[in-house]
Tab-separated table of C-alpha atoms in Angstrom:
chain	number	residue	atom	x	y	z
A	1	UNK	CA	-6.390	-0.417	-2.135
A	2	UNK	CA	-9.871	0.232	-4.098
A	3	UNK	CA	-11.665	2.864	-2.109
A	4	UNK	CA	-14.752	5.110	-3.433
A	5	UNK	CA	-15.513	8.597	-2.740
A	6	UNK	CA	-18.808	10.459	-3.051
A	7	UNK	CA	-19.228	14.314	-2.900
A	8	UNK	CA	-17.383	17.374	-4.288
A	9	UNK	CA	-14.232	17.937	-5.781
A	10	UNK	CA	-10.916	16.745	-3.291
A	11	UNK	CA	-9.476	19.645	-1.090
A	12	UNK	CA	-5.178	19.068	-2.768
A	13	UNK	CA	-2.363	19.680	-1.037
A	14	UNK	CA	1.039	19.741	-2.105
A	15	UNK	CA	3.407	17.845	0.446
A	16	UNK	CA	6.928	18.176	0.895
A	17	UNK	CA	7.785	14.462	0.668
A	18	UNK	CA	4.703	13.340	-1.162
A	19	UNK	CA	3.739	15.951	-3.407
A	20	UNK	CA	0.361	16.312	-5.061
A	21	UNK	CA	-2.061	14.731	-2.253
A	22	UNK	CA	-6.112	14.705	-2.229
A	23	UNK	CA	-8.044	14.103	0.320
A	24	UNK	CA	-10.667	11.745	-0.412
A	25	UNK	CA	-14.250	11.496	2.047
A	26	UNK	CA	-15.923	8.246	1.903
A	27	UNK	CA	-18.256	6.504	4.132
A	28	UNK	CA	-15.392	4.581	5.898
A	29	UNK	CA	-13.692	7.922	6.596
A	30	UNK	CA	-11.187	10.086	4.947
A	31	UNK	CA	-7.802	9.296	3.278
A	32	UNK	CA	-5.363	11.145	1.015
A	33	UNK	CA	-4.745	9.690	-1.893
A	34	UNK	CA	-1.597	10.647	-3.332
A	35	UNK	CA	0.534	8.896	-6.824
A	36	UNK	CA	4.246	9.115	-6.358
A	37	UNK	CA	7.226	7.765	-8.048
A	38	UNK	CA	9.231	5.596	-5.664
A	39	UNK	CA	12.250	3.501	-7.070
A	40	UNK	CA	11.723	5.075	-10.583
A	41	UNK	CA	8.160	3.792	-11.244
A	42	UNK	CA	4.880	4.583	-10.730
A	43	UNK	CA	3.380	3.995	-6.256
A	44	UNK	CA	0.231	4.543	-4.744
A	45	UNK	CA	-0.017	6.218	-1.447
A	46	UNK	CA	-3.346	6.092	0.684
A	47	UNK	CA	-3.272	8.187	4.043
A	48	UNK	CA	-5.768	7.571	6.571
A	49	UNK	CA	-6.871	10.397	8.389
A	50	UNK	CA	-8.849	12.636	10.558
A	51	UNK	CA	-11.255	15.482	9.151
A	52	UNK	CA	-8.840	16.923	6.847
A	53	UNK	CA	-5.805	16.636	8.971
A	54	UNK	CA	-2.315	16.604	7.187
A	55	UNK	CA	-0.036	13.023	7.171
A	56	UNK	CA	1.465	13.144	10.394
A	57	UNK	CA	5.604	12.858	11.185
A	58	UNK	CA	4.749	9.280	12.725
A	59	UNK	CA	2.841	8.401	9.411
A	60	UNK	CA	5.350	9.813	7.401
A	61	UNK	CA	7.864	7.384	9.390
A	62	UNK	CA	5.892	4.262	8.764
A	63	UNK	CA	6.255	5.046	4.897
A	64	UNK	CA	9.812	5.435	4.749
A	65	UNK	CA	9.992	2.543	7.094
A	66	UNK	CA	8.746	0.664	4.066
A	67	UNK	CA	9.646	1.978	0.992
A	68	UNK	CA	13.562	2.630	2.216
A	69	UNK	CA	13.761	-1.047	2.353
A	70	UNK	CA	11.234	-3.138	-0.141
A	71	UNK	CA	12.968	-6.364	0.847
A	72	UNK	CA	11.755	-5.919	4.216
A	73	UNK	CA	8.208	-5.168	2.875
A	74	UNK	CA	8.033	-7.537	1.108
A	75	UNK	CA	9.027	-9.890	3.949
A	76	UNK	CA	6.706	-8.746	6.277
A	77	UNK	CA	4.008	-10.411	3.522
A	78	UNK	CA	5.908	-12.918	1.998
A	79	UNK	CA	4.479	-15.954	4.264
A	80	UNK	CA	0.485	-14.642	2.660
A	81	UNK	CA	2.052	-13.643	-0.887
A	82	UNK	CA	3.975	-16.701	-1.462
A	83	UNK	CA	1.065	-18.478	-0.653
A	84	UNK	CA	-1.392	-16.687	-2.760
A	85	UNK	CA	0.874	-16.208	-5.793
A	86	UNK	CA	1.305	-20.218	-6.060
A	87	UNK	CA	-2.290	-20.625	-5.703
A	88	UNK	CA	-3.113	-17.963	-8.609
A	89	UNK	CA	-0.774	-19.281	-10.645
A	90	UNK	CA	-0.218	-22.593	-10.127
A	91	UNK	CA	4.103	-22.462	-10.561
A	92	UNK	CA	6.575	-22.480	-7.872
A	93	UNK	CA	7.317	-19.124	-6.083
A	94	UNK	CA	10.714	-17.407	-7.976
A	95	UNK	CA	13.987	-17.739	-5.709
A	96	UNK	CA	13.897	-13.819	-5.677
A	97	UNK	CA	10.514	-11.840	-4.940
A	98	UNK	CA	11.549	-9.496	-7.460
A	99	UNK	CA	10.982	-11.536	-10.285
A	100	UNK	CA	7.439	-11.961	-9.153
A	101	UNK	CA	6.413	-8.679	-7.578
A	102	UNK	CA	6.897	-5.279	-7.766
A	103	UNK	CA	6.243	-3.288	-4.600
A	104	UNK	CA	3.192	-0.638	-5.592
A	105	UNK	CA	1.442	0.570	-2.996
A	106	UNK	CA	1.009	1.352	0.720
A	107	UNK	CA	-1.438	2.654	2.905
A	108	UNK	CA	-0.570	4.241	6.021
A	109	UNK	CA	-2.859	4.074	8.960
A	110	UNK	CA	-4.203	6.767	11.449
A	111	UNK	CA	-1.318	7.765	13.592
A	112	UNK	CA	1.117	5.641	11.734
A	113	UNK	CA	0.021	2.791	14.211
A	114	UNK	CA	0.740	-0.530	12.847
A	115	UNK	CA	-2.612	-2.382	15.095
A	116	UNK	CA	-4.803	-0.120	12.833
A	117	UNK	CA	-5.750	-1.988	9.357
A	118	UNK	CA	-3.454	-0.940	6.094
A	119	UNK	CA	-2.158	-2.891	3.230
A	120	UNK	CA	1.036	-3.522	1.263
A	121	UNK	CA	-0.009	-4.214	-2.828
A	122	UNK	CA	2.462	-5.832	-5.406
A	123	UNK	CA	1.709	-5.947	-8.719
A	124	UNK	CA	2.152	-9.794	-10.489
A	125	UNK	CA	5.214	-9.573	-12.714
A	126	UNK	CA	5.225	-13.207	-14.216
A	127	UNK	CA	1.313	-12.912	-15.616
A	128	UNK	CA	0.009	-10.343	-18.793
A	129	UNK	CA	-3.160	-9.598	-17.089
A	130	UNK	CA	-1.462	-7.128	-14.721
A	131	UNK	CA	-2.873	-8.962	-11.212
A	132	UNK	CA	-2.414	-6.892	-8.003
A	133	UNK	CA	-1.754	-8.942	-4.992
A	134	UNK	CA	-2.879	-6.520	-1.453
A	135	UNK	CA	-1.688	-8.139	1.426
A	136	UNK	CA	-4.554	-6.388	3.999
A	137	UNK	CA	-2.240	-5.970	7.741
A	138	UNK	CA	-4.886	-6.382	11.081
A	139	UNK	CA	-3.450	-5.869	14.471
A	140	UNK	CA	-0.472	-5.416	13.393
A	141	UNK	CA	-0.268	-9.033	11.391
A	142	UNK	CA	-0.854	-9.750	7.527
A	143	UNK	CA	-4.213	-11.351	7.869
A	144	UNK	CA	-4.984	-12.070	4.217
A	145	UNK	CA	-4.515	-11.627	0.184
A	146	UNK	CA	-6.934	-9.724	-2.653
A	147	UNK	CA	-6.189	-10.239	-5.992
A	148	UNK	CA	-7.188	-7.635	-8.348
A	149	UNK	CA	-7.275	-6.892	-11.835
């Protein structure tokens, strides 16, 4: 979910659902980057978008499609996060995903389409450096895992 921006201060909105959003131009295009609280801790919400164009109602969907039901995000990655988690840190995946992950972050394509590229990011619950597992989401698949931090 590491993106970097270049230029002037962010244009800020303030969204009925998300709140406090900026919008972020970088060479890749522009996003709005937004930090919300979503199951009583801290989430990360990256927006792609167009110009300065507002989060659309389908892009709006595709976030509550995942953060009204974590199990399900996090089962749309498991097959790539199990793996990854084991290989990081060398123990048997936990019997529940919630002992190993918390659900952080989500970026929301352009359109809310699901073949554009976004990501789902967990943070590591069983390590003290505070790793970030992204699971990065290609035509409309998990393709692979980052590991940050």
């Amino acid at each position: 979910m590491k993106r970097f921006s270049f230029g002037a201060h962010p244009k800020r909105i303030e969204h009925p659902l998300f709140g406090t959003a900026l919008l972020m131009e970088t060479k890749s295009g522009p996003y709005w980057e937004i930090e919300t609280v979503v199951w009583d801790r801290p989430f990360t919400v990256i927006i792609d978008t167009q110009g300065d164009e507002e989060p659309t109602l389908d892009q709006i969907d595709f976030y509550r499609r995942f953060t009204d039901d974590p199990d399900a995000a996090f089962a749309f990655a498991s097959k790539l996060l199990i793996k990854e988690y084991e290989k990081w840190t060398g123990e048997s995946f936990p019997s529940h995903w919630k002992t190993a992950f918390a659900f952080v972050g989500l970026s929301i394509p352009l359109a809310g389409n699901p073949r554009n590229v976004w990501d789902l990011s967990f943070d590591c619950l069983t390590d003290s450096a505070g790793h970030q597992f992204t699971c990065c989401v290609e035509n409309g698949e998990p393709s692979y895992v980052t590991v940050d931090g």
